[in-house]
Amino acid sequence: MKPTIVILLLFILGCSFILSLHETESIPQTHYKHLQGPPEEFNEFLLPSPLKAAKTSDSYVMEIYFTESEGNLLKWTGKLPIDSVDNVTVNIVSKYSTQMNIKVLNIDNFVTNEFSQSNEFSTEVMDSKNHIVRSWFGYEKENSVPTKTFIFNNRDQIKVGEWEVEVTFDAEAIIEKEPEFIARSKEQGTKPHAYLMVFCSSPLTAHSYLNNFKLVVGENIGLTTSIIEKSTLKKTGTPLASVVSPLNFANIKAQLEIEFPNGKSSIIPMHDDGLHADLDKNDGTFGANIVAQDKGIFSLKSVVVGTLGRELTDTYYAEKSFVNDDEPIVHFIRTTQHSVVVVDEHLELVPSQSIVSFSQENEMANVSLIAKVESSNLHEVVGKKFKAYTEVWARSIKDDSLVPVCWVLGMTTANVNSELGKDFVSLDLQMSLKWLSKANAKFPLTLRNAYIQDVDTSTPIAQLSQSMELETRHVKFDSNGKPFTVLSSKRGDRVHEFAEHVVSELFRFNGELTEEMTVGVRPKEFTKRNTFAAASSSHRVLLVHGYCAGGSPFPVSEFKNAIAFDDPGASRSNDVFAQMIYSVGKQFDTFSVVAHSQGGLASLHLATFYWSNIDKTPTGVKLIQSVGSPYKGCSAAADVANLAKAFGVGCGTNYDLSPEGATKWIATIPPEQQKKVSYYTTQYKDWSWCNVAMNLVLSWPNDGTAELDKSSLPYGNNMGHTKSQCHTDNMKYPSQCKDSSRNSILNKFANVQ
């Protein structure tokens, strides 16, 4: 995947220039970093459980199709379960939402808008009156779906129960302009006219997660979902310990709605029988899965529908008003949305064939993971880049016991193994022999907990938890730089004795953790500038925007030596995004990054896995500073992608920004690399919002896109949190990127002094 054009804006001494980069090059293998670290960090790289990316939901989404009413006035009527009187919100999502209105038919004297001014945001409005807010659902207004949000705060009118609602649409303005939109119908299987997103602060919330992170063709994919009690969750802190028993419901059922990569859809029941990835039988947890037959994007939506039993009703609703006080019945619906990307890459690690090669001429040993590939899948694997990880163990010099040495991680290209044939590939990693000396250990090496991941999704496509002892080879290099084996443990050569001599005499650990022991040997072209003077004249600050951006969100004029990276309206994986930053930075002697949103993730990805001119930047400059970057993903990612797709807007699914994708990605970013980032977060003013429509699906607090609990970088440098600032323009409060005071600080530390 190569973007065709990137526009850059260079601002120096008050002058602007346009630079074009017509094709982003792939980063050469010689610029892959060879990441390593101590055994104390093994747990940092364990493949995460899907539970870490679980979503909770206090809302549900419904499709609506209008039928003709009177003339050009179209109508939809239906029932909306409302199971709380707190923060009741109904959001119409449609490209023509401004021409749509809501009536509540079965509550006497219900007024949906008690204020004539839609932009009146006084405390009185927020706390006690029903009103309407026009907004949009998405990350930036230009690439989003318009919304009309009905906020019901008048406690004298709000009642628990099933609201009978009428949604009307004055279609006169578009009936000739877009007749195909008006002609849509559910029976024809076309996209709905609108979606209703219904939210309330109920004592119950839905909890769902993928039941498998191995998203590969032929594997099961699906969801596990339950209803959890918030008060119990507050006490236990554990969602699975807070699941409401099915005995506490008069009835409850769940279903899984699936949209396949080819656009077709299906609905299957979710079960609580202990047989469908739903944990135990009758425990209140529902599950369903399917076998992924094709690669591509799958949209998964869980829908839970139920009625509370008498005990829960009496506990939480004893003093509440009901639509029908003679029948105090509490119905509820919850939906959760997930988008996943399934890949078609199949590898099987072969423990008996893996090799470690070393030479007395180089402290870096080559660890070759050998994998078997199905003949039919060779085209998906050979020559492709993957991400690989393994723990390295060895024999103690003291007592010959197996001891941990280090972990090894990095990008690697799958190449056909000439010794074993075309159905086998080698995936090479490197480690410094000084780790053996540090651990007081010796050959042979043993690998544990090895895995291979797809680069663009971090999906594990091969893993091996069992130990595998490696063949040891001593190699030399011919005049063309090609290695040939001198000694091998498979031939019975005394290679281990020689290796022990090489380590102790040539690569003894002297107490200092060197750069070679953490990222490998630095290529000569990336020699670090040791003084500010050497780099000040050609240093640049890259202002990097995020996903689906309309342009640089930072005012270029507030930064010295600034380059405004401009890839508008695009969706890139972190890896593709990082390659684009690499290509831009290659034009300058040194650079640092000031990033917004996904730009922070992509910049960290670049600095972690690849050598670039950012690595030449002198000590004292902050390499990466980010604002509003969702390092652990965004809860709204699937909702945004799917609703935007339904109306032909937006930039498509970005799996790296989903909780599932980000959880897997961040698990492969070493602590030392995270420390390169200084990050800032913001949110709305207390008891408010940045984007009222997005606020229905984001966890609180948030900046309208990035949630505070998902924006922390575990080992990064937290530079502070600011209120009354939002993610982008056109939200309720000013954009976080337009804070001149913060930008002055960012500028100071991004530049060579």
mmCIF file of N, CA, C and O in Angstrom, residues 64 66 72-78 80 90-94 96-105 110-116 118 131-134 147-152 164-171 194-196:
data_model
loop_
_atom_site.group_PDB
_atom_site.id
_atom_site.type_symbol
_atom_site.label_atom_id
_atom_site.label_comp_id
_atom_site.label_asym_id
_atom_site.label_seq_id
_atom_site.Cartn_x
_atom_site.Cartn_y
_atom_site.Cartn_z
ATOM 1 N N ILE A 64 -33.634 3.062 11.038
ATOM 2 C CA ILE A 64 -35.018 3.443 10.761
ATOM 3 C C ILE A 64 -35.195 3.700 9.266
ATOM 4 O O ILE A 64 -34.323 4.241 8.597
ATOM 5 N N PHE A 66 -38.147 5.332 6.679
ATOM 6 C CA PHE A 66 -39.368 6.135 6.663
ATOM 7 C C PHE A 66 -40.390 5.559 5.683
ATOM 8 O O PHE A 66 -40.034 4.925 4.681
ATOM 9 N N ASN A 72 -44.858 15.357 1.254
ATOM 10 C CA ASN A 72 -43.423 15.105 1.344
ATOM 11 C C ASN A 72 -42.955 14.840 2.771
ATOM 12 O O ASN A 72 -41.761 14.735 3.016
ATOM 13 N N LEU A 73 -43.895 14.769 3.711
ATOM 14 C CA LEU A 73 -43.539 14.491 5.102
ATOM 15 C C LEU A 73 -43.505 12.980 5.304
ATOM 16 O O LEU A 73 -44.527 12.287 5.178
ATOM 17 N N LEU A 74 -42.316 12.456 5.602
ATOM 18 C CA LEU A 74 -42.146 11.028 5.824
ATOM 19 C C LEU A 74 -42.117 10.751 7.315
ATOM 20 O O LEU A 74 -41.764 11.611 8.127
ATOM 21 N N LYS A 75 -42.456 9.503 7.680
ATOM 22 C CA LYS A 75 -42.642 9.202 9.095
ATOM 23 C C LYS A 75 -42.131 7.804 9.428
ATOM 24 O O LYS A 75 -42.215 6.873 8.621
ATOM 25 N N TRP A 76 -41.587 7.696 10.638
ATOM 26 C CA TRP A 76 -41.279 6.387 11.241
ATOM 27 C C TRP A 76 -41.821 6.391 12.660
ATOM 28 O O TRP A 76 -41.648 7.384 13.387
ATOM 29 N N THR A 77 -42.466 5.315 13.061
ATOM 30 C CA THR A 77 -42.979 5.193 14.422
ATOM 31 C C THR A 77 -42.484 3.887 15.015
ATOM 32 O O THR A 77 -42.508 2.833 14.357
ATOM 33 N N GLY A 78 -42.023 3.948 16.255
ATOM 34 C CA GLY A 78 -41.528 2.750 16.922
ATOM 35 C C GLY A 78 -41.401 2.973 18.417
ATOM 36 O O GLY A 78 -41.697 4.058 18.935
ATOM 37 N N LEU A 80 -39.027 2.911 21.888
ATOM 38 C CA LEU A 80 -37.665 3.029 22.398
ATOM 39 C C LEU A 80 -37.664 2.702 23.891
ATOM 40 O O LEU A 80 -38.221 3.464 24.687
ATOM 41 N N VAL A 90 -31.489 11.122 22.706
ATOM 42 C CA VAL A 90 -31.800 10.426 21.457
ATOM 43 C C VAL A 90 -31.128 11.199 20.326
ATOM 44 O O VAL A 90 -31.388 12.389 20.136
ATOM 45 N N ASN A 91 -30.306 10.503 19.592
ATOM 46 C CA ASN A 91 -29.490 11.124 18.559
ATOM 47 C C ASN A 91 -29.925 10.608 17.187
ATOM 48 O O ASN A 91 -29.929 9.400 16.947
ATOM 49 N N ILE A 92 -30.319 11.505 16.299
ATOM 50 C CA ILE A 92 -30.624 11.117 14.916
ATOM 51 C C ILE A 92 -29.348 11.287 14.097
ATOM 52 O O ILE A 92 -28.773 12.369 14.044
ATOM 53 N N VAL A 93 -28.922 10.217 13.456
ATOM 54 C CA VAL A 93 -27.718 10.241 12.622
ATOM 55 C C VAL A 93 -28.135 10.023 11.174
ATOM 56 O O VAL A 93 -28.630 8.952 10.815
ATOM 57 N N SER A 94 -27.979 11.043 10.372
ATOM 58 C CA SER A 94 -28.355 10.952 8.960
ATOM 59 C C SER A 94 -27.790 12.153 8.229
ATOM 60 O O SER A 94 -27.606 13.219 8.821
ATOM 61 N N TYR A 96 -29.361 13.934 6.404
ATOM 62 C CA TYR A 96 -30.406 14.956 6.412
ATOM 63 C C TYR A 96 -31.043 15.085 7.800
ATOM 64 O O TYR A 96 -32.233 15.392 7.924
ATOM 65 N N SER A 97 -30.257 14.880 8.829
ATOM 66 C CA SER A 97 -30.802 14.899 10.190
ATOM 67 C C SER A 97 -31.414 16.245 10.568
ATOM 68 O O SER A 97 -32.346 16.314 11.372
ATOM 69 N N THR A 98 -30.907 17.333 9.988
ATOM 70 C CA THR A 98 -31.431 18.656 10.361
ATOM 71 C C THR A 98 -32.901 18.814 9.981
ATOM 72 O O THR A 98 -33.611 19.646 10.563
ATOM 73 N N GLN A 99 -33.357 18.027 9.008
ATOM 74 C CA GLN A 99 -34.761 18.112 8.589
ATOM 75 C C GLN A 99 -35.635 17.061 9.254
ATOM 76 O O GLN A 99 -36.770 16.833 8.844
ATOM 77 N N MET A 100 -35.115 16.434 10.289
ATOM 78 C CA MET A 100 -35.857 15.395 10.995
ATOM 79 C C MET A 100 -36.185 15.847 12.410
ATOM 80 O O MET A 100 -35.431 16.594 13.024
ATOM 81 N N ASN A 101 -37.324 15.381 12.914
ATOM 82 C CA ASN A 101 -37.755 15.742 14.258
ATOM 83 C C ASN A 101 -38.348 14.545 14.974
ATOM 84 O O ASN A 101 -38.722 13.538 14.345
ATOM 85 N N ILE A 102 -38.421 14.661 16.297
ATOM 86 C CA ILE A 102 -38.908 13.585 17.146
ATOM 87 C C ILE A 102 -40.094 14.072 17.965
ATOM 88 O O ILE A 102 -40.094 15.190 18.476
ATOM 89 N N LYS A 103 -41.089 13.188 18.106
ATOM 90 C CA LYS A 103 -42.182 13.396 19.048
ATOM 91 C C LYS A 103 -42.292 12.166 19.939
ATOM 92 O O LYS A 103 -42.152 11.033 19.459
ATOM 93 N N VAL A 104 -42.561 12.400 21.214
ATOM 94 C CA VAL A 104 -42.843 11.305 22.139
ATOM 95 C C VAL A 104 -44.353 11.266 22.303
ATOM 96 O O VAL A 104 -44.965 12.219 22.809
ATOM 97 N N LEU A 105 -44.986 10.172 21.867
ATOM 98 C CA LEU A 105 -46.434 10.126 21.731
ATOM 99 C C LEU A 105 -47.165 9.648 22.978
ATOM 100 O O LEU A 105 -48.344 9.997 23.168
ATOM 101 N N PHE A 110 -45.403 16.146 26.572
ATOM 102 C CA PHE A 110 -43.950 16.037 26.420
ATOM 103 C C PHE A 110 -43.478 17.039 25.376
ATOM 104 O O PHE A 110 -43.953 17.058 24.237
ATOM 105 N N VAL A 111 -42.537 17.897 25.770
ATOM 106 C CA VAL A 111 -41.983 18.916 24.872
ATOM 107 C C VAL A 111 -40.523 18.568 24.585
ATOM 108 O O VAL A 111 -39.705 18.518 25.503
ATOM 109 N N THR A 112 -40.192 18.324 23.318
ATOM 110 C CA THR A 112 -38.826 17.889 23.006
ATOM 111 C C THR A 112 -37.822 19.024 23.024
ATOM 112 O O THR A 112 -36.637 18.814 23.261
ATOM 113 N N ASN A 113 -38.262 20.240 22.749
ATOM 114 C CA ASN A 113 -37.339 21.373 22.748
ATOM 115 C C ASN A 113 -37.966 22.545 23.496
ATOM 116 O O ASN A 113 -38.898 23.181 23.007
ATOM 117 N N GLU A 114 -37.458 22.806 24.681
ATOM 118 C CA GLU A 114 -38.016 23.863 25.522
ATOM 119 C C GLU A 114 -37.311 25.202 25.323
ATOM 120 O O GLU A 114 -37.586 26.157 26.039
ATOM 121 N N PHE A 115 -36.409 25.242 24.360
ATOM 122 C CA PHE A 115 -35.693 26.489 24.073
ATOM 123 C C PHE A 115 -35.684 26.716 22.575
ATOM 124 O O PHE A 115 -35.500 25.789 21.790
ATOM 125 N N SER A 116 -35.845 27.948 22.187
ATOM 126 C CA SER A 116 -35.859 28.268 20.762
ATOM 127 C C SER A 116 -34.457 28.351 20.182
ATOM 128 O O SER A 116 -34.250 28.197 18.991
ATOM 129 N N SER A 118 -30.946 26.800 19.640
ATOM 130 C CA SER A 118 -30.270 25.506 19.731
ATOM 131 C C SER A 118 -28.863 25.623 20.282
ATOM 132 O O SER A 118 -28.258 24.645 20.682
ATOM 133 N N HIS A 131 -33.738 19.988 25.196
ATOM 134 C CA HIS A 131 -33.274 20.864 24.128
ATOM 135 C C HIS A 131 -32.607 20.061 23.020
ATOM 136 O O HIS A 131 -32.395 18.851 23.153
ATOM 137 N N ILE A 132 -32.301 20.752 21.945
ATOM 138 C CA ILE A 132 -31.749 20.116 20.752
ATOM 139 C C ILE A 132 -30.373 20.700 20.452
ATOM 140 O O ILE A 132 -30.170 21.908 20.557
ATOM 141 N N VAL A 133 -29.455 19.840 20.080
ATOM 142 C CA VAL A 133 -28.121 20.273 19.669
ATOM 143 C C VAL A 133 -27.819 19.661 18.298
ATOM 144 O O VAL A 133 -27.978 18.454 18.107
ATOM 145 N N ARG A 134 -27.392 20.485 17.371
ATOM 146 C CA ARG A 134 -26.986 19.979 16.057
ATOM 147 C C ARG A 134 -25.475 19.770 16.064
ATOM 148 O O ARG A 134 -24.722 20.670 16.389
ATOM 149 N N THR A 147 -25.711 15.161 12.712
ATOM 150 C CA THR A 147 -26.586 14.601 13.739
ATOM 151 C C THR A 147 -27.486 15.685 14.317
ATOM 152 O O THR A 147 -27.165 16.878 14.278
ATOM 153 N N LYS A 148 -28.592 15.240 14.836
ATOM 154 C CA LYS A 148 -29.499 16.111 15.580
ATOM 155 C C LYS A 148 -29.782 15.399 16.894
ATOM 156 O O LYS A 148 -30.364 14.307 16.898
ATOM 157 N N THR A 149 -29.343 16.001 17.972
ATOM 158 C CA THR A 149 -29.373 15.334 19.266
ATOM 159 C C THR A 149 -30.434 15.955 20.158
ATOM 160 O O THR A 149 -30.435 17.171 20.386
ATOM 161 N N PHE A 150 -31.330 15.115 20.656
ATOM 162 C CA PHE A 150 -32.398 15.538 21.551
ATOM 163 C C PHE A 150 -32.004 15.138 22.973
ATOM 164 O O PHE A 150 -31.906 13.946 23.288
ATOM 165 N N ILE A 151 -31.756 16.132 23.797
ATOM 166 C CA ILE A 151 -31.314 15.902 25.171
ATOM 167 C C ILE A 151 -32.493 16.151 26.100
ATOM 168 O O ILE A 151 -33.058 17.257 26.124
ATOM 169 N N PHE A 152 -32.863 15.128 26.866
ATOM 170 C CA PHE A 152 -34.039 15.205 27.724
ATOM 171 C C PHE A 152 -33.603 15.257 29.184
ATOM 172 O O PHE A 152 -33.241 14.234 29.776
ATOM 173 N N GLU A 164 -43.133 5.557 22.983
ATOM 174 C CA GLU A 164 -43.598 5.465 21.610
ATOM 175 C C GLU A 164 -43.175 6.754 20.915
ATOM 176 O O GLU A 164 -43.590 7.849 21.296
ATOM 177 N N VAL A 165 -42.328 6.594 19.910
ATOM 178 C CA VAL A 165 -41.678 7.750 19.299
ATOM 179 C C VAL A 165 -42.035 7.829 17.815
ATOM 180 O O VAL A 165 -42.087 6.808 17.114
ATOM 181 N N GLU A 166 -42.265 9.050 17.382
ATOM 182 C CA GLU A 166 -42.483 9.312 15.958
ATOM 183 C C GLU A 166 -41.344 10.202 15.450
ATOM 184 O O GLU A 166 -41.080 11.257 16.015
ATOM 185 N N VAL A 167 -40.692 9.739 14.418
ATOM 186 C CA VAL A 167 -39.649 10.539 13.766
ATOM 187 C C VAL A 167 -40.188 10.964 12.410
ATOM 188 O O VAL A 167 -40.625 10.119 11.612
ATOM 189 N N THR A 168 -40.174 12.255 12.157
ATOM 190 C CA THR A 168 -40.660 12.769 10.876
ATOM 191 C C THR A 168 -39.522 13.405 10.089
ATOM 192 O O THR A 168 -38.539 13.887 10.652
ATOM 193 N N PHE A 169 -39.693 13.402 8.768
ATOM 194 C CA PHE A 169 -38.654 13.910 7.870
ATOM 195 C C PHE A 169 -39.328 14.732 6.780
ATOM 196 O O PHE A 169 -40.104 14.219 5.977
ATOM 197 N N ASP A 170 -39.034 16.022 6.752
ATOM 198 C CA ASP A 170 -39.535 16.890 5.700
ATOM 199 C C ASP A 170 -38.621 16.753 4.493
ATOM 200 O O ASP A 170 -37.552 17.359 4.422
ATOM 201 N N ALA A 171 -39.042 15.936 3.544
ATOM 202 C CA ALA A 171 -38.179 15.555 2.420
ATOM 203 C C ALA A 171 -38.357 16.436 1.195
ATOM 204 O O ALA A 171 -37.808 16.136 0.131
ATOM 205 N N ALA A 194 -31.907 6.619 8.293
ATOM 206 C CA ALA A 194 -31.280 7.232 9.466
ATOM 207 C C ALA A 194 -31.043 6.167 10.517
ATOM 208 O O ALA A 194 -31.556 5.040 10.428
ATOM 209 N N TYR A 195 -30.246 6.537 11.491
ATOM 210 C CA TYR A 195 -30.032 5.701 12.666
ATOM 211 C C TYR A 195 -30.447 6.500 13.892
ATOM 212 O O TYR A 195 -30.220 7.710 13.981
ATOM 213 N N LEU A 196 -31.039 5.808 14.856
ATOM 214 C CA LEU A 196 -31.295 6.395 16.154
ATOM 215 C C LEU A 196 -30.292 5.823 17.139
ATOM 216 O O LEU A 196 -30.131 4.596 17.239
#
